[in-house]
């Protein structure tokens, strides 16, 4: 009996091995196409992880990573005791909150609206126009924003002056900075996000809409009971990914638009790390800030996925 069981087990192992080899032969080109992406992740994401140790050392460029003095959690202690840390944390969270509240639903709403358009030509033209801003670099876009809001030559201030009011230096006023930044980010990314949701909508069975029409459902009811549930898994996945980057506000857009007058509302972890790391030369402290950000991102992703799992939408 034992001999028969062993033979049966060997047979199953060989069958599984044969299936795996067959699978790789069948999809070999897909795996070959994965190689550049995997190499990129390995070289630029995983290898640099060895540098995390800098956060626990008094790093010196002359001595190198391993010869630098070990100081343990001193950098983190200083970070949590610093007044700048709480200001930067607050700015990062507020900006991320605005981006989630205004930026995350925008592509969903736009995708639903485009999905209801019956003219294929208008739909394609609208999609093309809407996702073109995604390809504009933040350097160019920041220049456009600065020129548009310029107190002397900007079109917006030209309208304000024509109405009899004094021109407003929008980018120099802290109360306007977050609105300008979040609005620009929504405008730039809404079209690209729409593509993802429209692609998810193509997977919804058209017969569901036909059945709903026969039952007398309105267009709004079809959106509510068919379209939105059909893309719910995509929405959850993208929301979890965005929550994992809740402390990532982007370096370019903030750095190119902020100035000393708006530091109190605009300074985020990316710009703070840049100043203390590259300008002040405190590389160990900058590494500690980056490690703190990464840890918070990991915690948020795990927490968001556990919450999603409670609703049956887990991704792993």
Tab-separated table of C-alpha atoms in Angstrom, residues 83-94 247 249 263-264 267-273 275 289:
chain	number	residue	atom	x	y	z
A	83	UNK	CA	8.136	71.044	15.767
A	84	UNK	CA	8.727	70.873	12.015
A	85	UNK	CA	7.747	67.182	11.992
A	86	UNK	CA	4.183	67.837	13.172
A	87	UNK	CA	3.779	70.749	10.768
A	88	UNK	CA	5.005	68.629	7.848
A	89	UNK	CA	2.874	65.652	8.929
A	90	UNK	CA	-0.198	67.864	9.189
A	91	UNK	CA	0.404	69.406	5.743
A	92	UNK	CA	0.924	65.984	4.154
A	93	UNK	CA	-2.240	64.532	5.701
A	94	UNK	CA	-4.392	67.539	4.809
A	247	UNK	CA	2.027	60.596	2.874
A	249	UNK	CA	2.227	64.287	-2.008
A	263	UNK	CA	5.938	76.916	3.824
A	264	UNK	CA	3.488	76.709	6.724
A	267	UNK	CA	5.919	71.978	3.258
A	268	UNK	CA	5.457	68.180	2.972
A	269	UNK	CA	7.712	65.185	3.629
A	270	UNK	CA	9.246	65.231	0.129
A	271	UNK	CA	10.329	68.880	0.277
A	272	UNK	CA	11.309	68.585	3.953
A	273	UNK	CA	13.522	65.570	3.190
A	275	UNK	CA	16.020	70.391	2.402
A	289	UNK	CA	12.069	60.505	7.688
